[in-house]
Amino acid sequence: MNAKTLYDKLWDAHIVRDNGDGSALIYIDRHLVHEVTSPQAFDGLRINNRKPWRIDANLAVADHNVPTTDRSQGIADPISRTQVDALDSNCAEFGITEFRMNDLRQGIVHVIGPEQGATLPGMTVVCGDSHTSTHGAFGALAFGIGTSEVEHALATQTLVLKKSKNMRITVRGNVGPGITAKDIVLAIIGEIGTAGGTGYTVEFAGEAIAALSMEGRMTVCNMAIEGGARAGIVAVDQTTIDYVQGRPFSPTGENLDKAIAWWKTLHTDAGAKFDREVVIEASGIQPQVTWGTSPEMVLPIDARVPDPSKEGDAVKRSGMEKALAYMGLTANTPIEQIKIDKVFIGSCTNSRIEDLRAAASVVKGKKRAANVTLALVVPGSGLVKRQAEAEGLDKIFLDAGFEWREPGCSMCLAMNADRLEPGERCASTSNRNFEGRQGSGGRTHLVSPAMAAAAGVAGHFVDIRSFQ
Amino acid sequence: MRAFTTVTATVAPLDRPNVDTDAIIPKQYLKSIKRTGFGQYLFDDWRYLDQGDLDIPVASRRPNPEFVLNQDAYRGAQVLVSRENFGCGSSREHAVWALEDYGFRAVIAPSYADIFFNNSFKNGFLPIILKADEVQKIFEVVAKDAASEVTVDLPAQQVKLPSGEVFNFEIDEFRKDCLVRGLDEIGLTLQNADSIRAYEAQRKASAPWLFN
């Protein structure tokens, strides 16, 4: 038998029909649905008089548009409300399970899938959202799709896909104290670039990845797409198996035993060939801060803002100049001297319980800096929020002058009322620092939850390893 | 889906790498539950000096005269040329809908992000990959004379410049066929309904927990 990569195994297990040209009809086990990318797909079903192929494969939740302030009276913004109402009525019409806005289980789609056990090892998981790569942390083949493919998945339970190439990124050895999954993945993107993973499914491997919790692995896979890879995956191990058991959608009894037996095979075989291998030494990874308008524009905390005049490539130099102008930064400024206006702790990258604990441990007994006008903490789901409150984390944040909000995507992409004003600078635990991402004219610096919390207290970026 | 065969048109140059989908169509417009009408918001943050929203008429806004699409020479362009990693970021198909609704039929760049690339083919919109030096050549041709027309010939897999110079491009056969014939992919897949049912039956037996 040929040695296979984990991606090869997942691909092979889901082939409905091999087209013989490198593409195949691939079966989709789980389809997660949210309000922004689905209305036109449901319309397409209606126009063509089609029905969802398998209703129980779908799970829906509204997350992008929902307010993070009190929402017991519904959504004030009529345009957002229309979109959430459309999801509610589409799910009701087609019989799809949906966690509605005021359901305790509501939250960011990439938080609730794993939390509910709706994401399981070995599955194919799709969603009309690029950060679906998150679910690859479970040894699942998970990737974002556009609305036409949302309609295709609804109507046929399959997608026509071209097989990607295999890449392995090995993070060798162990990270130093204070270094988190976010720093690991930002360092990886800094290394391979935002298009480095284009055309590949990336398997994250090595001691530093194996040592991560499931929350940490989700953070890493979440940002695979920022490195260009539509899907990121991590092999199944005992950490995975321990996490998925006992959740509402997880198998039980005899099915669980059968499932575990299969899950244990979900790793790359010794001797399997990758089209590209990248090795990064964990010990060299420092706390990371992005300085520009692309996630690859990232540096260690002790660095200085780069100088475009030292860049030889003309297209890159012009990109750097545009980024610095947009970010309002001067070349050679120490990163630690960059002052911030706002803090955002949340998003599908960093809104899970472990992220909130890390941030809370930094702000405990401290106060938000005077120049920081708003520090938002937005849990990833109602269940994460409840857990955090049970641990008293909400009190720690509130005492420090941070705001404690209702779950949703919030200021990661500012589709709701949470946003940056033009020129405002934010330490954000989200995943994209694109122009206007957190609000038109807003300036985003991507960091880990601990680094965001520390910046909120200090008023500027600081090295979490020496922060007292 | 609208079929794509041959387009002859002027070209709008967007000279930057990593043009992301947030730039192509900002988040506030994703609240629309329709598939049309996004063209007026294409490249919104670059194209207008003030902030827009779905309930603000674009006629009342201030266009940015510096931006390429606001310059007379490029009105009517149906081909966009840009740099590496075009369409990176979010999976929003609204990005393709906005380009297509604006009037663009094709984009030329050295590389694309996977999801954007994939979404394009579902909408009769052609993302063409040319080599970096060929893309550079097109930028130069347009810079010299904005009225230069290029011809995109999908059946022949060629981009033809006014000078007569021809650049060949690669495209997946299945995707090309769907575009040229304007085929509905869901309809095609449903011709395999029996295979899907057979797969499910076999899978239900070996992994029943996937069907709970």
XYZ file of C-alpha atoms in Angstrom:
680
model
C 0.000 0.000 0.000
C 1.203 3.490 -0.831
C 2.020 5.778 2.056
C -0.609 8.514 2.143
C -0.745 11.962 3.629
C -3.628 12.803 5.938
C -5.085 14.949 3.164
C -4.874 12.028 0.694
C -6.778 9.837 3.167
C -9.507 12.410 3.721
C -9.840 13.034 -0.009
C -9.985 9.339 -0.894
C -12.605 8.630 1.789
C -14.982 11.173 0.242
C -14.787 10.456 -3.472
C -18.246 9.913 -4.924
C -16.993 9.964 -8.481
C -13.483 10.394 -9.793
C -13.529 12.478 -12.960
C -10.133 11.173 -13.966
C -8.722 14.647 -14.624
C -7.524 15.482 -11.104
C -11.005 16.529 -10.070
C -13.669 14.543 -8.292
C -17.154 14.791 -6.938
C -16.508 14.936 -3.177
C -19.093 14.112 -0.524
C -19.725 16.759 2.142
C -20.438 15.465 5.660
C -21.140 18.771 7.362
C -22.325 22.059 5.971
C -22.318 25.034 8.319
C -24.487 27.951 7.274
C -24.494 31.616 8.314
C -26.579 34.609 7.316
C -24.203 36.492 5.016
C -23.332 33.995 2.302
C -26.480 31.854 2.259
C -29.540 33.960 1.262
C -28.715 33.933 -2.452
C -28.079 30.164 -2.278
C -31.494 29.498 -0.751
C -32.995 31.744 -3.440
C -31.232 29.619 -6.044
C -32.830 26.477 -4.619
C -36.269 28.082 -4.807
C -35.792 29.433 -8.343
C -34.764 25.996 -9.586
C -37.328 24.161 -7.498
C -34.663 22.168 -5.629
C -34.580 20.914 -2.035
C -31.607 20.354 0.274
C -30.193 16.884 -0.357
C -29.696 15.924 3.291
C -31.152 18.260 5.852
C -29.374 16.813 8.900
C -25.950 17.567 7.417
C -26.620 21.290 7.827
C -26.301 23.452 10.920
C -27.019 27.169 10.808
C -26.287 30.161 13.003
C -26.292 33.942 12.597
C -22.978 35.434 13.663
C -21.650 38.171 11.350
C -24.453 40.722 11.771
C -25.590 40.174 15.323
C -25.148 43.002 17.842
C -22.884 42.282 20.809
C -24.846 44.585 23.088
C -28.221 43.717 24.616
C -30.257 42.022 21.917
C -33.238 40.764 23.816
C -35.314 43.278 21.802
C -33.919 42.157 18.440
C -31.590 43.940 15.982
C -32.017 47.705 15.633
C -30.253 48.064 12.256
C -32.966 47.211 9.702
C -30.531 45.958 7.037
C -28.778 43.558 9.438
C -32.125 42.471 10.790
C -33.374 41.649 7.295
C -30.409 39.368 6.698
C -30.763 37.520 10.015
C -34.518 37.231 9.451
C -33.806 35.744 6.013
C -31.657 33.027 7.613
C -34.356 32.295 10.177
C -37.057 31.983 7.526
C -34.882 29.970 5.125
C -33.971 27.482 7.863
C -37.606 27.236 8.928
C -38.761 26.714 5.339
C -36.228 23.970 4.592
C -36.220 22.387 8.055
C -32.554 23.139 8.821
C -31.412 23.211 12.464
C -30.511 26.764 13.448
C -29.283 28.268 16.707
C -31.112 31.574 16.729
C -29.661 34.804 18.063
C -30.893 34.494 21.618
C -30.203 30.743 21.932
C -27.464 30.016 24.493
C -25.721 27.877 21.854
C -25.484 30.748 19.343
C -22.026 31.958 18.474
C -19.438 32.245 15.737
C -19.986 29.404 13.297
C -16.377 28.195 13.660
C -16.662 28.137 17.425
C -19.986 26.359 17.677
C -19.227 23.570 15.161
C -16.481 22.032 17.314
C -18.207 23.002 20.550
C -21.295 21.013 19.568
C -19.366 18.044 18.185
C -20.835 18.936 14.794
C -17.246 18.976 13.566
C -15.666 15.542 13.923
C -12.396 13.984 12.797
C -12.435 12.591 9.278
C -15.339 14.726 8.096
C -15.503 17.031 5.147
C -16.745 20.336 6.532
C -17.702 23.316 4.380
C -19.168 26.730 5.052
C -19.563 29.908 3.058
C -16.740 31.452 5.007
C -13.016 31.323 4.357
C -12.192 30.619 8.004
C -13.789 27.193 7.737
C -10.176 26.019 7.663
C -10.477 26.237 11.475
C -12.163 22.822 11.606
C -9.087 21.169 10.091
C -7.716 21.172 13.648
C -9.778 18.011 14.136
C -8.229 16.065 11.293
C -11.191 17.072 9.129
C -10.981 18.357 5.569
C -12.548 21.769 6.018
C -12.564 24.752 3.716
C -14.465 27.875 2.780
C -16.731 28.087 -0.239
C -18.572 30.811 -2.138
C -22.317 31.148 -2.345
C -22.633 29.149 -5.590
C -20.949 26.251 -3.798
C -23.176 26.767 -0.753
C -26.101 26.199 -3.113
C -24.315 23.233 -4.701
C -23.622 21.656 -1.293
C -27.207 22.219 -0.199
C -28.642 20.751 -3.403
C -26.309 17.793 -3.904
C -24.357 17.165 -0.642
C -21.251 17.225 -2.814
C -18.826 19.633 -4.452
C -16.832 19.312 -7.656
C -13.274 19.815 -6.473
C -9.815 19.726 -7.880
C -7.397 18.008 -5.564
C -4.866 20.370 -4.026
C -1.204 19.697 -3.572
C 0.181 18.536 -0.220
C 2.276 20.815 1.956
C 3.573 20.096 5.440
C 4.656 22.828 7.794
C 6.582 21.358 10.679
C 7.071 23.522 13.734
C 10.002 21.729 15.304
C 10.704 21.713 19.032
C 8.892 23.707 21.663
C 7.971 27.371 21.843
C 9.269 29.554 24.632
C 7.184 30.869 27.544
C 4.442 33.324 26.552
C 4.358 32.163 22.927
C 0.904 31.124 21.760
C -0.727 29.414 18.788
C -1.394 32.873 17.325
C 2.299 33.739 17.376
C 3.099 30.399 15.746
C 0.680 30.926 12.871
C 1.612 34.572 12.342
C 5.267 33.548 12.220
C 4.381 30.855 9.672
C 2.550 33.387 7.475
C 5.491 35.776 7.805
C 7.674 32.954 6.539
C 5.601 31.585 3.632
C 3.686 34.766 2.695
C -0.037 35.270 2.131
C 0.062 33.279 -1.090
C 2.553 30.660 0.126
C -0.134 28.052 0.650
C -2.185 28.805 -2.476
C -3.103 25.555 -4.212
C -2.117 23.453 -1.210
C -3.773 21.742 1.698
C -1.391 22.418 4.554
C -0.785 19.915 7.314
C 0.609 21.510 10.464
C 2.920 19.120 12.279
C 5.806 18.955 14.713
C 6.188 18.987 18.480
C 4.968 22.566 18.871
C 1.686 21.754 17.084
C 1.197 18.450 18.923
C 1.686 20.299 22.214
C -1.184 22.696 21.453
C -4.658 22.284 22.911
C -7.555 21.940 20.460
C -8.214 25.650 20.918
C -4.638 26.398 19.882
C -4.817 24.075 16.884
C -8.023 25.803 15.794
C -6.228 29.163 15.936
C -3.463 27.819 13.710
C -5.789 26.160 11.167
C -8.088 29.196 11.217
C -5.331 31.309 9.714
C -4.210 28.737 7.121
C -6.285 30.771 4.667
C -4.250 33.890 5.503
C -1.281 31.925 4.232
C -3.247 31.172 1.053
C -4.210 27.582 1.929
C -7.908 26.901 1.625
C -7.551 24.059 4.124
C -5.199 23.460 7.054
C -5.170 20.188 8.955
C -3.673 18.629 12.058
C -3.441 14.877 12.634
C -5.788 13.257 15.130
C -4.225 12.317 18.459
C -5.447 11.735 22.010
C -5.954 15.492 22.504
C -8.426 15.451 19.608
C -10.237 12.331 20.771
C -10.562 13.630 24.332
C -12.001 16.922 23.086
C -14.715 15.575 20.795
C -16.282 13.096 23.187
C -19.454 13.879 25.100
C -20.642 16.716 22.871
C -24.235 16.961 21.620
C -23.503 15.810 18.033
C -20.684 13.366 18.951
C -21.144 9.612 18.602
C -21.737 7.486 21.684
C -21.540 3.820 22.680
C -20.685 1.366 19.941
C -20.533 4.125 17.323
C -17.975 5.964 19.424
C -15.724 2.905 19.572
C -16.002 2.463 15.808
C -15.354 6.148 15.273
C -12.273 6.191 17.506
C -10.830 3.200 15.690
C -11.098 5.127 12.415
C -9.997 8.464 13.862
C -6.774 6.857 15.065
C -5.832 6.211 11.435
C -6.148 9.897 10.548
C -2.526 10.884 10.329
C 0.090 10.997 7.600
C 1.769 7.657 6.989
C 5.508 7.386 7.485
C 7.198 7.945 4.142
C 4.293 9.827 2.535
C 5.412 12.429 0.044
C 4.601 16.125 0.263
C 4.862 18.490 -2.689
C 6.371 21.080 -0.379
C 7.848 20.896 3.118
C 8.551 23.882 5.352
C 10.299 23.576 8.695
C 10.214 26.289 11.315
C 12.122 26.190 14.582
C 9.698 26.824 17.441
C 12.407 28.234 19.681
C 12.903 31.157 17.294
C 9.274 32.309 17.461
C 8.697 35.526 19.390
C 5.452 37.381 20.142
C 4.214 38.621 16.762
C 2.633 41.936 15.733
C 1.495 42.828 12.206
C 2.502 46.280 11.006
C 0.844 46.474 7.568
C -2.280 45.663 5.609
C -1.612 42.000 4.836
C -1.071 39.269 7.443
C 2.373 38.519 5.975
C 3.438 42.010 7.066
C 4.349 40.755 10.514
C 7.317 41.155 12.834
C 8.482 40.131 16.293
C 7.619 42.578 19.080
C 11.236 43.718 19.458
C 11.517 44.734 15.778
C 11.084 48.104 14.089
C 8.637 49.109 11.374
C 10.379 48.163 8.109
C 11.919 50.652 5.733
C 10.622 50.423 2.134
C 13.740 52.135 0.817
C 15.638 48.961 1.708
C 13.304 46.756 -0.395
C 14.781 45.887 -3.778
C 11.635 44.570 -5.485
C 9.592 47.463 -6.958
C 6.130 45.857 -6.585
C 6.899 44.923 -2.947
C 8.326 48.348 -2.190
C 5.233 50.069 -3.529
C 3.055 47.675 -1.489
C 5.029 48.524 1.660
C 4.771 52.252 1.017
C 1.012 52.007 0.501
C 0.698 49.929 3.681
C 2.730 52.339 5.811
C 0.766 55.320 4.473
C -2.515 53.586 5.253
C -1.320 52.490 8.694
C 0.021 55.954 9.543
C 3.401 54.498 10.486
C 6.918 55.779 9.963
C 9.689 53.432 8.887
C 12.084 52.339 11.660
C 9.683 53.101 14.539
C 10.070 50.437 17.257
C 6.903 48.275 17.298
C 6.752 48.748 21.090
C 6.299 52.494 20.594
C 3.130 52.133 18.519
C 0.224 53.483 20.558
C -3.230 52.035 20.162
C -6.770 53.430 20.471
C -8.802 50.252 20.788
C -8.507 46.585 21.682
C -10.534 43.747 20.210
C -10.387 40.323 21.834
C -12.597 37.912 19.926
C -13.233 36.429 16.422
C -13.159 32.844 15.131
C -9.382 32.984 15.610
C -9.252 33.826 19.311
C -12.568 33.858 21.181
C -12.530 30.474 22.870
C -12.294 29.914 26.593
C -8.543 29.449 26.573
C -8.098 32.759 24.722
C -10.270 34.575 27.253
C -8.381 33.012 30.151
C -5.064 34.135 28.650
C -6.286 37.703 28.210
C -7.905 37.807 31.659
C -4.743 36.633 33.362
C -2.913 39.611 31.832
C -5.448 42.301 32.803
C -6.270 40.945 36.257
C -5.932 43.736 38.830
C -4.881 46.256 36.152
C -6.642 49.057 34.309
C -7.144 49.946 30.672
C -4.715 52.699 29.608
C -6.087 56.235 29.404
C -5.424 56.492 25.657
C -7.349 53.295 24.954
C -10.934 54.408 24.359
C -12.473 50.968 24.027
C -11.367 47.432 24.866
C -13.913 44.895 23.665
C -14.038 41.292 24.780
C -16.432 39.244 22.650
C -16.769 35.552 23.511
C -17.094 33.122 20.609
C -20.379 31.602 21.730
C -23.023 31.765 24.402
C -21.523 28.641 25.965
C -18.016 30.147 26.014
C -19.525 33.238 27.635
C -21.285 31.188 30.282
C -18.105 29.227 31.043
C -16.061 32.414 31.294
C -18.606 33.940 33.656
C -18.553 30.800 35.795
C -14.800 31.316 36.125
C -15.224 35.020 36.970
C -13.418 36.216 33.838
C -16.144 38.747 33.044
C -15.504 40.468 36.395
C -11.774 40.635 35.724
C -12.354 42.310 32.359
C -15.012 44.679 33.666
C -12.852 45.681 36.659
C -10.030 46.499 34.259
C -12.296 48.740 32.172
C -12.751 46.224 29.349
C -16.236 45.638 27.931
C -17.859 42.214 28.143
C -20.171 41.545 25.217
C -22.560 39.061 23.639
C -21.109 36.484 21.180
C -20.583 37.077 17.464
C -18.038 38.073 14.809
C -18.158 41.674 15.982
C -15.198 43.910 15.187
C -13.286 41.265 13.252
C -15.114 42.526 10.186
C -17.384 45.202 11.603
C -20.619 44.143 9.960
C -22.436 45.036 13.151
C -22.092 48.267 15.153
C -18.626 47.378 16.544
C -16.034 49.109 14.398
C -13.023 51.373 14.173
C -13.441 54.977 13.107
C -11.147 56.325 10.365
C -7.568 56.545 11.621
C -8.161 54.547 14.803
C -5.552 51.933 15.645
C -6.469 48.580 17.150
C -4.662 45.692 18.809
C -6.821 42.855 17.542
C -6.890 39.103 18.049
C -8.680 38.661 14.722
C -7.252 37.339 11.462
C -7.151 40.098 8.840
C -5.441 43.472 8.841
C -6.719 44.462 5.393
C -7.553 48.094 4.701
C -10.959 48.923 6.138
C -11.466 45.461 7.571
C -12.438 46.657 11.059
C -14.096 49.818 9.772
C -13.347 52.184 6.910
C -9.963 53.840 7.535
C -9.327 51.698 10.630
C -5.816 50.383 11.326
C -5.479 46.809 12.526
C -2.527 45.116 14.220
C -2.973 41.369 14.629
C -1.701 39.876 17.892
C -2.397 37.082 20.379
C -5.019 37.527 23.127
C -2.331 38.062 25.778
C -0.552 40.656 23.630
C -3.839 42.463 22.897
C -4.708 42.518 26.592
C -1.256 43.815 27.530
C -1.462 46.541 24.864
C -4.830 47.550 26.311
C -3.245 48.024 29.726
C -0.013 49.676 28.546
C -1.594 51.781 25.791
C 1.015 50.548 23.288
C 2.433 47.206 22.220
C 4.570 45.470 24.835
C 6.461 42.212 25.033
C 4.202 39.879 26.974
C 7.269 38.002 28.201
C 8.469 40.966 30.236
C 5.084 42.544 30.978
C 4.403 42.908 34.702
C -24.846 31.148 -16.195
C -23.800 33.638 -18.870
C -21.516 31.978 -21.379
C -18.039 33.361 -22.043
C -16.404 33.027 -25.415
C -14.599 36.103 -26.702
C -14.381 39.619 -25.300
C -12.647 42.577 -26.928
C -12.429 45.573 -24.644
C -10.284 48.217 -22.998
C -8.395 47.367 -19.824
C -8.421 49.025 -16.384
C -5.081 48.754 -14.548
C -5.077 48.108 -10.784
C -1.402 48.094 -10.009
C -1.093 46.442 -6.601
C -0.551 42.930 -5.283
C -2.865 41.156 -2.807
C -6.065 42.958 -3.829
C -8.308 41.435 -1.170
C -12.026 40.793 -1.242
C -12.615 43.378 1.507
C -11.207 45.943 -0.946
C -13.234 44.572 -3.863
C -16.487 44.802 -1.915
C -16.504 46.090 1.689
C -18.452 44.335 4.408
C -21.425 46.690 4.720
C -22.662 45.649 1.280
C -22.659 41.958 2.186
C -25.835 42.618 4.124
C -27.763 42.660 0.868
C -29.657 39.419 0.360
C -29.691 39.882 -3.424
C -27.209 38.697 -5.990
C -27.228 41.856 -8.099
C -26.522 45.544 -7.689
C -23.004 45.266 -6.233
C -21.223 46.902 -9.191
C -21.876 50.405 -7.891
C -19.920 49.523 -4.728
C -16.984 47.813 -6.429
C -13.680 48.933 -4.784
C -15.800 51.243 -2.654
C -13.125 52.438 -0.203
C -10.779 53.374 -3.060
C -13.424 54.645 -5.429
C -15.178 57.122 -3.144
C -13.818 59.676 -0.690
C -16.717 59.307 1.736
C -18.114 56.217 3.398
C -21.002 54.443 1.774
C -23.670 52.027 2.820
C -26.564 50.168 1.274
C -28.962 52.968 2.194
C -26.783 55.817 0.845
C -27.335 56.554 -2.874
C -23.982 56.491 -4.679
C -25.047 59.544 -6.694
C -24.803 61.578 -3.485
C -21.233 60.487 -2.775
C -17.869 62.003 -3.651
C -15.879 59.927 -6.160
C -12.121 59.792 -5.685
C -10.774 61.316 -8.923
C -7.445 59.540 -8.392
C -8.954 56.076 -8.594
C -8.637 54.340 -11.928
C -12.328 53.531 -12.425
C -13.207 57.213 -12.002
C -10.989 58.277 -14.880
C -12.741 58.777 -18.214
C -10.155 56.772 -20.104
C -11.069 53.609 -18.235
C -14.845 53.857 -18.261
C -16.195 50.981 -20.257
C -13.200 48.751 -19.518
C -14.325 45.122 -19.367
C -10.978 43.629 -18.457
C -9.096 44.332 -15.233
C -5.360 43.780 -14.894
C -3.713 43.448 -11.494
C -0.814 41.834 -9.631
C -0.140 38.696 -7.540
C -2.639 36.973 -5.241
C -5.686 38.803 -6.549
C -8.877 38.107 -4.557
C -7.232 36.990 -1.344
C -9.181 36.995 1.903
C -12.782 36.177 2.482
C -14.893 33.659 0.550
C -17.509 36.302 -0.303
C -18.761 35.594 -3.813
C -20.054 39.169 -3.681
C -16.545 40.114 -4.878
C -17.124 38.318 -8.177
C -20.712 39.559 -8.362
C -19.453 43.143 -7.930
C -16.826 42.824 -10.673
C -19.308 41.177 -13.011
C -22.140 43.585 -12.192
C -19.834 46.556 -12.791
C -19.212 45.256 -16.297
C -15.945 43.399 -16.024
C -15.884 40.076 -17.859
C -12.346 39.004 -17.023
C -9.352 39.786 -14.826
C -5.713 39.199 -15.717
C -3.121 38.627 -12.965
C -0.111 36.402 -12.282
C -1.932 34.525 -9.474
C -5.175 34.365 -7.513
C -6.411 33.232 -4.141
C -8.108 29.832 -4.465
C -11.628 30.655 -3.313
C -11.955 33.793 -5.434
C -10.581 31.913 -8.436
C -13.088 29.136 -7.925
C -16.027 31.499 -7.370
C -15.273 33.331 -10.623
C -16.049 30.321 -12.800
C -19.502 29.969 -11.232
C -20.464 33.395 -12.549
C -19.288 33.545 -16.135
C -16.334 35.671 -15.037
C -12.910 34.626 -16.283
C -9.765 34.916 -14.107
C -6.800 34.622 -16.460
C -3.343 33.673 -15.236
C -0.492 35.136 -17.235
C 3.205 35.229 -16.405
C 4.390 38.249 -14.405
C 6.285 39.676 -17.408
C 3.224 39.286 -19.642
C 1.087 41.064 -17.041
C 3.735 43.782 -16.886
C 3.522 44.120 -20.668
C -0.243 44.692 -20.464
C 0.269 47.370 -17.793
C 2.736 49.066 -20.149
C 0.405 48.882 -23.138
C -2.430 50.418 -21.117
C -0.173 53.102 -19.619
C 0.889 54.135 -23.113
C -2.618 54.231 -24.529
C -5.659 53.678 -22.338
C -7.779 53.171 -25.458
C -5.866 49.982 -26.323
C -8.203 47.044 -26.660
C -7.237 43.503 -25.819
C -9.096 40.431 -26.976
C -9.692 37.572 -24.581
C -10.394 34.449 -26.590
C -11.400 31.669 -24.228
C -11.858 28.869 -26.791
C -8.333 29.590 -28.080
C -7.025 30.301 -24.543
C -5.372 33.493 -25.710
C -5.052 37.146 -24.796
C -4.312 39.234 -27.897
C -2.738 42.683 -27.677
C -3.280 45.468 -30.235
C 0.311 44.966 -31.411
C -0.646 41.483 -32.530
C 1.296 39.930 -29.685
C -0.487 36.871 -28.253
C -0.223 35.420 -24.735
C -1.500 31.883 -24.205
C -3.077 30.858 -20.911
C -3.923 27.565 -19.258
C -7.366 26.655 -18.000
C -8.919 23.512 -16.620
C -10.893 21.760 -19.390
C -14.037 21.211 -17.294
C -14.134 24.829 -16.201
C -13.546 26.040 -19.725
C -16.342 23.868 -21.049
C -18.779 25.108 -18.378
C -17.885 28.732 -19.161
C -18.009 28.433 -22.933
C -21.366 26.658 -22.793
C -22.720 28.576 -19.773
C -23.563 25.324 -17.968
C -25.326 24.986 -14.613
C -23.000 22.931 -12.434
C -25.676 21.790 -9.996
C -27.697 20.353 -12.852
C -24.607 18.499 -14.068
C -23.872 17.093 -10.612
C -27.440 15.914 -10.147
C -26.937 13.679 -13.169
C -24.779 11.692 -10.711
C -27.542 11.387 -8.113
C -27.298 7.590 -8.138
C -23.578 7.711 -7.378
C -24.226 10.081 -4.487
C -26.879 7.761 -3.074
C -24.596 4.739 -3.478
C -21.781 6.538 -1.663
C -24.137 7.460 1.165
C -25.381 3.877 1.549
C -21.857 2.527 1.809
C -20.811 5.309 4.169
C -23.839 4.846 6.407
C -22.835 1.228 6.893
C -19.210 1.964 7.770
C -19.598 5.280 9.620
C -23.201 5.592 10.814
C -22.342 8.396 13.271
C -21.872 10.744 10.328
C -25.586 10.537 9.592
C -27.002 11.507 12.981
